[in-house]
XYZ file of N, CA and C in Angstrom:
546
model
N 0.398 -7.518 13.601
C -0.542 -6.415 13.924
C -1.816 -6.953 14.563
N -2.370 -6.160 15.317
C -3.646 -6.539 16.041
C -4.661 -5.411 15.809
N -5.959 -5.623 16.027
C -6.984 -4.678 15.781
C -6.686 -3.337 16.421
N -6.054 -3.295 17.636
C -5.745 -1.978 18.184
C -4.739 -1.188 17.382
N -4.091 -1.795 16.453
C -3.160 -1.024 15.562
C -3.813 -0.276 14.427
N -5.170 -0.344 14.337
C -5.890 0.199 13.204
C -5.544 1.637 12.886
N -5.426 2.466 13.842
C -5.082 3.903 13.671
C -3.615 4.026 12.997
N -2.752 3.146 13.332
C -1.422 3.158 12.704
C -1.545 2.769 11.243
N -2.424 1.811 10.917
C -2.596 1.397 9.505
C -3.316 2.480 8.732
N -4.147 3.214 9.274
C -4.873 4.318 8.618
C -3.748 5.354 8.272
N -2.902 5.651 9.227
C -1.776 6.563 8.978
C -0.860 6.002 7.903
N -0.569 4.712 7.921
C 0.298 4.132 6.972
C -0.293 4.271 5.550
N -1.560 3.899 5.397
C -2.183 4.009 4.029
C -2.205 5.450 3.616
N -2.464 6.400 4.473
C -2.460 7.803 4.156
C -1.096 8.252 3.687
N -0.071 7.944 4.405
C 1.297 8.316 4.041
C 1.842 7.605 2.834
N 1.633 6.295 2.788
C 2.108 5.527 1.620
C 1.449 5.896 0.295
N 0.180 6.390 0.369
C -0.532 6.742 -0.882
C -0.451 8.204 -1.160
N 0.284 8.898 -0.305
C 0.376 10.361 -0.501
C -0.980 11.116 -0.722
N -1.976 10.644 0.055
C -3.272 11.303 0.028
C -4.355 10.565 -0.794
N -3.970 9.589 -1.594
C -4.947 8.815 -2.337
C -5.942 8.131 -1.378
N -5.435 7.479 -0.397
C -6.322 6.759 0.592
C -7.274 7.762 1.178
N -6.743 8.900 1.576
C -7.656 9.946 2.239
C -8.769 10.390 1.305
N -8.435 10.541 -0.004
C -9.416 10.862 -0.981
C -10.484 9.791 -1.109
N -10.069 8.507 -1.190
C -11.015 7.410 -1.304
C -11.881 7.319 -0.037
N -11.315 7.524 1.173
C -12.133 7.515 2.338
C -13.108 8.661 2.397
N -12.737 9.823 1.872
C -13.694 10.957 1.819
C -14.891 10.646 0.924
N -14.622 10.104 -0.233
C -15.748 9.893 -1.155
C -16.598 8.724 -0.814
N -16.075 7.810 0.087
C -16.889 6.627 0.483
C -17.623 6.868 1.779
N -17.255 7.929 2.486
C -17.946 8.188 3.803
C -19.309 8.703 3.591
N -20.227 8.323 4.430
C -21.646 8.808 4.458
C -21.672 10.256 4.812
N -22.684 10.936 4.485
C -22.928 12.325 4.842
C -22.774 12.476 6.403
N -21.923 13.371 6.802
C -21.753 13.653 8.247
C -20.771 12.707 8.959
N -20.340 11.638 8.228
C -19.446 10.663 8.780
C -17.982 11.169 8.675
N -17.184 11.014 9.715
C -15.761 11.367 9.693
C -15.037 10.210 8.864
N -14.457 10.548 7.704
C -13.781 9.569 6.899
C -12.705 8.762 7.649
N -11.927 9.454 8.508
C -10.814 8.761 9.163
C -11.357 7.865 10.245
N -12.403 8.224 10.964
C -12.987 7.384 12.016
C -13.529 6.141 11.362
N -14.192 6.302 10.158
C -14.681 5.141 9.444
C -13.588 4.240 9.032
N -12.500 4.782 8.537
C -11.318 4.016 8.087
C -10.791 3.191 9.284
N -10.630 3.887 10.408
C -10.109 3.110 11.531
C -11.091 1.972 11.986
N -12.388 2.158 11.988
C -13.313 1.163 12.321
C -13.211 -0.040 11.366
N -13.212 0.330 10.076
C -13.101 -0.752 9.049
C -11.796 -1.536 9.182
N -10.674 -0.842 9.399
C -9.398 -1.538 9.517
C -9.329 -2.381 10.778
N -9.933 -1.864 11.877
C -9.965 -2.658 13.098
C -10.637 -4.026 12.888
N -11.713 -4.047 12.040
C -12.334 -5.346 11.746
C -11.476 -6.139 10.891
N -10.814 -5.537 9.903
C -10.018 -6.318 8.932
C -8.814 -6.876 9.627
N -8.115 -6.113 10.475
C -6.926 -6.601 11.096
C -7.196 -7.878 11.906
N -8.368 -8.059 12.441
C -8.669 -9.279 13.173
C -8.788 -10.532 12.187
N -8.971 -10.246 10.846
C -9.061 -11.281 9.902
C -7.871 -11.583 9.134
N -6.849 -10.631 9.091
C -5.660 -10.813 8.297
C -4.771 -11.940 8.819
N -4.073 -12.514 7.936
C -2.928 -13.417 8.286
C -1.845 -12.635 8.961
N -1.241 -13.097 9.990
C -0.160 -12.336 10.629
C 0.894 -11.747 9.663
N 1.253 -12.498 8.650
C 2.319 -11.986 7.722
C 1.850 -10.867 6.806
N 0.467 -10.675 6.785
C -0.125 -9.726 5.849
C -0.261 -8.289 6.386
N 0.020 -8.146 7.728
C -0.110 -6.846 8.410
C 0.987 -6.738 9.430
N 2.009 -5.949 9.176
C 3.119 -5.824 10.014
C 3.343 -4.445 10.578
N 3.713 -4.357 11.810
C 4.057 -3.014 12.471
C 5.512 -3.102 12.797
N 6.227 -2.051 12.468
C 7.677 -1.926 12.864
C 7.692 -1.072 14.153
N 8.442 -1.552 15.100
C 8.629 -0.823 16.332
C 10.116 -0.543 16.573
N 10.402 0.642 17.122
C 11.724 0.979 17.566
C 11.555 1.533 18.934
N 12.293 0.989 19.868
C 12.261 1.375 21.274
C 10.862 1.487 21.821
N 10.028 0.465 21.375
C 8.678 0.403 21.846
C 7.693 1.268 21.256
N 8.072 2.049 20.218
C 7.159 2.978 19.527
C 7.047 2.545 18.118
N 5.790 2.704 17.583
C 5.511 2.302 16.227
C 6.277 3.287 15.234
N 7.044 2.650 14.439
C 7.886 3.368 13.449
C 7.309 3.307 12.023
N 6.425 2.404 11.787
C 5.822 2.203 10.441
C 4.975 0.981 10.426
N 4.432 0.733 9.277
C 3.495 -0.424 9.066
C 3.514 -0.831 7.589
N 3.085 -2.057 7.319
C 2.975 -2.511 5.941
C 1.802 -3.500 5.891
N 1.204 -3.562 4.784
C 0.075 -4.423 4.473
C 0.339 -5.097 3.150
N 0.057 -6.475 3.085
C 0.255 -7.192 1.879
C -0.717 -8.332 1.764
N -0.795 -8.962 0.598
C -1.752 -10.131 0.361
C -1.270 -10.847 -0.863
N -1.743 -12.024 -1.013
C -1.473 -12.844 -2.174
C -2.379 -12.469 -3.366
N -1.811 -12.120 -4.493
C -2.631 -11.908 -5.705
C -2.729 -13.299 -6.351
N -3.976 -13.577 -6.748
C -4.297 -14.908 -7.315
C -3.784 -15.158 -8.742
N -4.155 -16.248 -9.353
C -3.697 -16.650 -10.640
C -4.526 -15.978 -11.774
N -5.672 -15.420 -11.451
C -6.526 -14.813 -12.447
C -6.623 -13.309 -12.235
N -6.630 -12.530 -13.348
C -6.787 -11.093 -13.229
C -8.140 -10.681 -12.656
N -8.107 -9.601 -11.858
C -9.364 -9.073 -11.327
C -10.060 -8.259 -12.374
N -11.366 -8.455 -12.513
C -12.126 -7.683 -13.454
C -12.084 -6.202 -13.102
N -12.176 -5.349 -14.065
C -12.208 -3.866 -13.800
C -13.596 -3.452 -13.808
N -14.204 -3.121 -12.586
C -15.579 -2.650 -12.587
C -15.753 -1.336 -13.350
N -16.937 -1.167 -13.922
C -17.191 0.046 -14.685
C -17.183 1.292 -13.863
N -17.494 1.160 -12.594
C -17.598 2.314 -11.701
C -16.311 2.526 -10.865
N -15.257 1.897 -11.175
C -14.048 2.031 -10.396
C -13.522 3.495 -10.416
N -13.105 3.953 -9.260
C -12.520 5.342 -9.243
C -11.362 5.445 -10.226
N -11.300 6.463 -10.981
C -10.253 6.562 -12.055
C -8.825 6.573 -11.431
N -8.718 6.946 -10.153
C -7.430 6.950 -9.538
C -6.877 5.552 -9.234
N -7.848 4.582 -9.211
C -7.476 3.183 -8.880
C -7.202 2.399 -10.148
N -7.702 2.802 -11.285
C -7.552 1.963 -12.494
C -6.085 1.521 -12.797
N -5.170 2.540 -12.756
C -3.771 2.042 -13.102
C -3.237 1.018 -12.052
N -3.708 1.147 -10.858
C -3.236 0.216 -9.808
C -3.759 -1.143 -10.031
N -5.059 -1.271 -10.457
C -5.672 -2.552 -10.799
C -5.018 -3.162 -12.008
N -4.773 -2.352 -12.979
C -4.103 -2.822 -14.224
C -2.735 -3.361 -13.858
N -1.947 -2.705 -13.050
C -0.609 -3.209 -12.668
C -0.724 -4.514 -11.763
N -1.639 -4.433 -10.832
C -1.787 -5.694 -10.004
C -2.161 -6.907 -10.843
N -2.891 -6.700 -11.932
C -3.297 -7.751 -12.826
C -2.055 -8.250 -13.638
N -0.994 -7.561 -13.573
C 0.244 -7.989 -14.183
C 1.146 -8.735 -13.244
N 0.789 -8.768 -11.981
C 1.540 -9.424 -10.909
C 0.905 -10.628 -10.353
N 0.355 -11.342 -11.185
C -0.398 -12.579 -10.740
C 0.525 -13.566 -10.012
N -0.033 -14.260 -9.024
C 0.689 -15.205 -8.179
C 1.856 -14.648 -7.378
N 1.758 -13.410 -7.113
C 2.808 -12.807 -6.233
C 2.176 -12.393 -4.883
N 3.062 -12.351 -3.880
C 2.571 -11.725 -2.652
C 2.743 -10.189 -2.832
N 1.708 -9.467 -2.815
C 1.686 -8.045 -3.147
C 1.817 -7.196 -1.868
N 2.838 -6.408 -1.806
C 2.985 -5.363 -0.748
C 2.167 -4.179 -1.136
N 0.965 -4.073 -0.579
C -0.025 -3.115 -0.912
C 0.436 -1.696 -0.476
N 1.011 -1.607 0.690
C 1.515 -0.305 1.139
C 2.503 -0.531 2.219
N 3.455 0.336 2.280
C 4.485 0.343 3.328
C 4.856 1.798 3.589
N 4.931 2.155 4.910
C 5.255 3.509 5.248
C 6.075 3.492 6.540
N 7.082 4.313 6.546
C 7.902 4.582 7.824
C 7.655 6.037 8.193
N 7.286 6.262 9.427
C 6.997 7.572 9.836
C 8.298 8.439 9.684
N 8.158 9.703 9.367
C 9.321 10.558 9.014
C 10.469 10.537 10.102
N 10.022 10.529 11.423
C 11.127 10.494 12.477
C 11.993 9.257 12.384
N 11.452 8.186 11.773
C 12.218 6.915 11.760
C 12.771 6.575 10.385
N 12.584 7.415 9.407
C 13.169 7.113 8.061
C 14.651 7.086 8.132
N 15.241 6.086 7.487
C 16.663 5.908 7.532
C 17.066 5.028 8.704
N 16.139 4.583 9.498
C 16.481 3.727 10.663
C 16.592 2.235 10.379
N 16.184 1.845 9.150
C 16.177 0.438 8.790
C 14.812 -0.214 8.987
N 13.847 0.586 9.454
C 12.478 -0.020 9.680
C 11.865 -0.450 8.312
N 12.021 0.410 7.300
C 11.467 0.007 6.034
C 12.103 -1.242 5.459
N 13.379 -1.290 5.504
C 14.092 -2.468 5.047
C 13.658 -3.719 5.827
N 13.508 -3.565 7.100
C 13.117 -4.802 7.915
C 11.672 -5.264 7.513
N 10.789 -4.297 7.295
C 9.382 -4.710 6.867
C 9.391 -5.399 5.474
N 10.217 -4.886 4.565
C 10.257 -5.484 3.214
C 10.848 -6.858 3.347
N 12.024 -6.971 4.163
C 12.693 -8.293 4.316
C 11.642 -9.344 4.921
N 10.848 -8.868 5.885
C 9.860 -9.707 6.481
C 8.860 -10.148 5.445
N 8.406 -9.237 4.591
C 7.410 -9.547 3.497
C 8.045 -10.554 2.510
N 9.353 -10.433 2.233
C 10.023 -11.318 1.293
C 10.129 -12.743 1.817
N 9.915 -12.996 3.092
C 9.957 -14.322 3.672
C 8.832 -15.203 3.293
N 7.736 -14.522 2.767
C 6.518 -15.332 2.380
C 6.109 -14.902 0.966
N 6.936 -15.191 -0.038
C 6.579 -14.783 -1.416
C 5.451 -15.643 -1.967
N 4.817 -15.159 -3.014
C 3.882 -16.013 -3.767
C 4.665 -16.866 -4.707
N 4.006 -17.767 -5.492
C 4.702 -18.607 -6.418
C 5.523 -17.827 -7.459
N 5.162 -16.647 -7.786
C 5.872 -15.845 -8.741
C 6.718 -14.672 -8.103
N 6.863 -14.718 -6.784
C 7.662 -13.784 -6.141
C 6.817 -12.793 -5.272
N 7.358 -11.581 -5.118
C 6.768 -10.523 -4.338
C 6.712 -9.288 -5.186
N 5.580 -8.609 -5.114
C 5.395 -7.408 -5.978
C 4.996 -6.190 -5.177
N 5.163 -5.006 -5.712
C 4.712 -3.802 -5.089
C 4.625 -2.800 -6.194
N 3.919 -1.667 -5.934
C 3.749 -0.580 -6.887
C 4.249 0.649 -6.241
N 5.092 1.457 -6.922
C 5.675 2.699 -6.371
C 5.319 3.881 -7.326
N 5.149 4.981 -6.763
C 4.926 6.189 -7.610
C 6.177 6.560 -8.294
N 6.018 7.161 -9.524
C 7.207 7.598 -10.200
C 8.014 8.633 -9.544
N 7.399 9.422 -8.627
C 8.098 10.510 -7.941
C 8.780 10.014 -6.669
N 8.602 8.750 -6.210
C 9.062 8.300 -4.942
C 10.371 7.569 -5.209
N 11.409 8.433 -5.546
C 12.702 7.920 -5.880
C 13.405 7.151 -4.689
N 13.255 7.645 -3.493
C 13.888 7.082 -2.356
C 13.379 5.639 -2.182
N 12.049 5.444 -2.251
C 11.549 4.122 -2.050
C 11.948 3.237 -3.237
N 11.911 3.682 -4.475
C 12.260 2.893 -5.593
C 13.749 2.416 -5.526
N 14.592 3.329 -5.033
C 16.027 2.990 -4.803
C 16.154 1.865 -3.840
N 15.436 1.977 -2.685
C 15.447 0.884 -1.711
C 15.022 -0.408 -2.276
N 13.878 -0.354 -3.050
C 13.343 -1.637 -3.574
C 14.318 -2.277 -4.597
N 14.953 -1.433 -5.476
C 15.991 -1.978 -6.373
C 17.150 -2.619 -5.644
N 17.576 -1.932 -4.586
C 18.685 -2.422 -3.815
C 18.353 -3.779 -3.196
N 17.031 -3.963 -2.934
C 16.587 -5.237 -2.270
C 16.288 -6.339 -3.303
N 16.466 -6.056 -4.597
C 16.326 -7.034 -5.646
C 15.063 -6.944 -6.463
N 14.211 -5.912 -6.193
C 13.048 -5.696 -7.012
C 13.405 -5.136 -8.406
N 12.658 -5.482 -9.413
C 12.948 -5.020 -10.765
C 11.575 -4.430 -11.353
N 11.714 -3.257 -11.911
C 10.494 -2.649 -12.514
C 10.106 -3.501 -13.762
N 8.912 -3.895 -13.784
C 8.434 -4.702 -14.903
C 7.378 -4.068 -15.790
N 6.708 -2.959 -15.238
C 5.694 -2.324 -16.002
C 5.411 -0.959 -15.392
N 4.763 -0.050 -16.132
C 4.411 1.260 -15.683
C 3.039 1.600 -16.221
N 2.233 2.342 -15.465
C 0.959 2.715 -15.901
C 0.822 4.260 -15.728
N 0.515 4.967 -16.786
C 0.275 6.436 -16.623
C -0.835 6.727 -15.718
N -0.817 7.934 -15.124
C -1.786 8.287 -14.090
C -2.089 9.757 -14.160
N -3.327 10.140 -14.095
C -3.735 11.545 -13.959
C -4.700 11.627 -12.837
N -4.278 12.237 -11.667
C -5.073 12.293 -10.527
C -6.430 13.040 -10.715
N -7.441 12.482 -10.095
C -8.811 13.099 -10.126
C -9.249 13.296 -8.667
N -9.521 14.536 -8.306
C -10.052 14.830 -6.973
C -9.080 14.987 -5.838
N -7.792 14.888 -6.153
C -6.736 15.163 -5.125
C -5.475 15.550 -5.768
N -4.547 16.134 -5.081
C -3.279 16.682 -5.616
C -2.119 15.782 -5.355
N -1.321 15.506 -6.399
C -0.104 14.794 -6.300
C 0.733 15.114 -7.472
N 2.080 14.962 -7.325
C 3.023 15.108 -8.431
C 3.156 13.832 -9.234
N 2.660 12.701 -8.727
C 2.707 11.397 -9.368
C 2.007 11.451 -10.723
N 2.619 10.941 -11.740
C 2.030 10.859 -13.100
C 2.127 9.447 -13.703
N 2.705 8.520 -12.884
C 2.777 7.109 -13.271
C 3.053 6.269 -12.054
N 2.560 5.066 -12.114
C 2.766 4.059 -11.123
C 3.682 2.950 -11.770
N 4.657 2.443 -11.031
C 5.537 1.485 -11.482
C 5.469 0.158 -10.700
N 5.254 -0.927 -11.473
C 5.184 -2.252 -10.850
C 6.595 -2.785 -10.749
N 6.914 -3.251 -9.545
C 8.277 -3.863 -9.308
C 7.976 -5.242 -8.702
N 8.791 -6.189 -9.242
C 8.663 -7.546 -8.770
C 10.051 -8.079 -8.287
N 9.947 -8.775 -7.207
C 11.182 -9.510 -6.619
C 10.911 -10.959 -6.969
N 11.781 -11.672 -7.684
C 11.545 -13.029 -8.070
C 11.361 -14.037 -7.012
N 11.824 -13.662 -5.737
C 11.638 -14.496 -4.621
C 12.588 -15.702 -4.586
């Protein structure tokens, strides 16, 4: 991925989080600032800094079909800030159980390309660079299609954290940590 792919990554985070990213962008935007424009600007800067394996774009016939973002989770748990958004707490808790893994933070395939193999290809690419303890990801309890794909690819659910959305609508009531031993 390159900085010009920023708008695709904003879409990916929006779709993969089923609106959570949009909520977080709204509450962090300054008065009068367009949250999506801010997200694109920020991601454009970050994409220039990411390792190539940490930000992937899937293309089919020259068109973007989806994207994924990942990173290495270190050996020490991240502290939970007192002011962390309550929607993020279960995610931080689960990430802290996936130490030393390459974490797939988000993956999304645009609806027109679902079933094309783009998601499988991006996950396979991520699995090529596991952390010392494998590769991890978090899936919503209601995202059965994704969870089935991840299990088929060798991921195993290792933990679950209850979730009650604050400030946005979703059917999700738990996040599930899945780890591929690598």
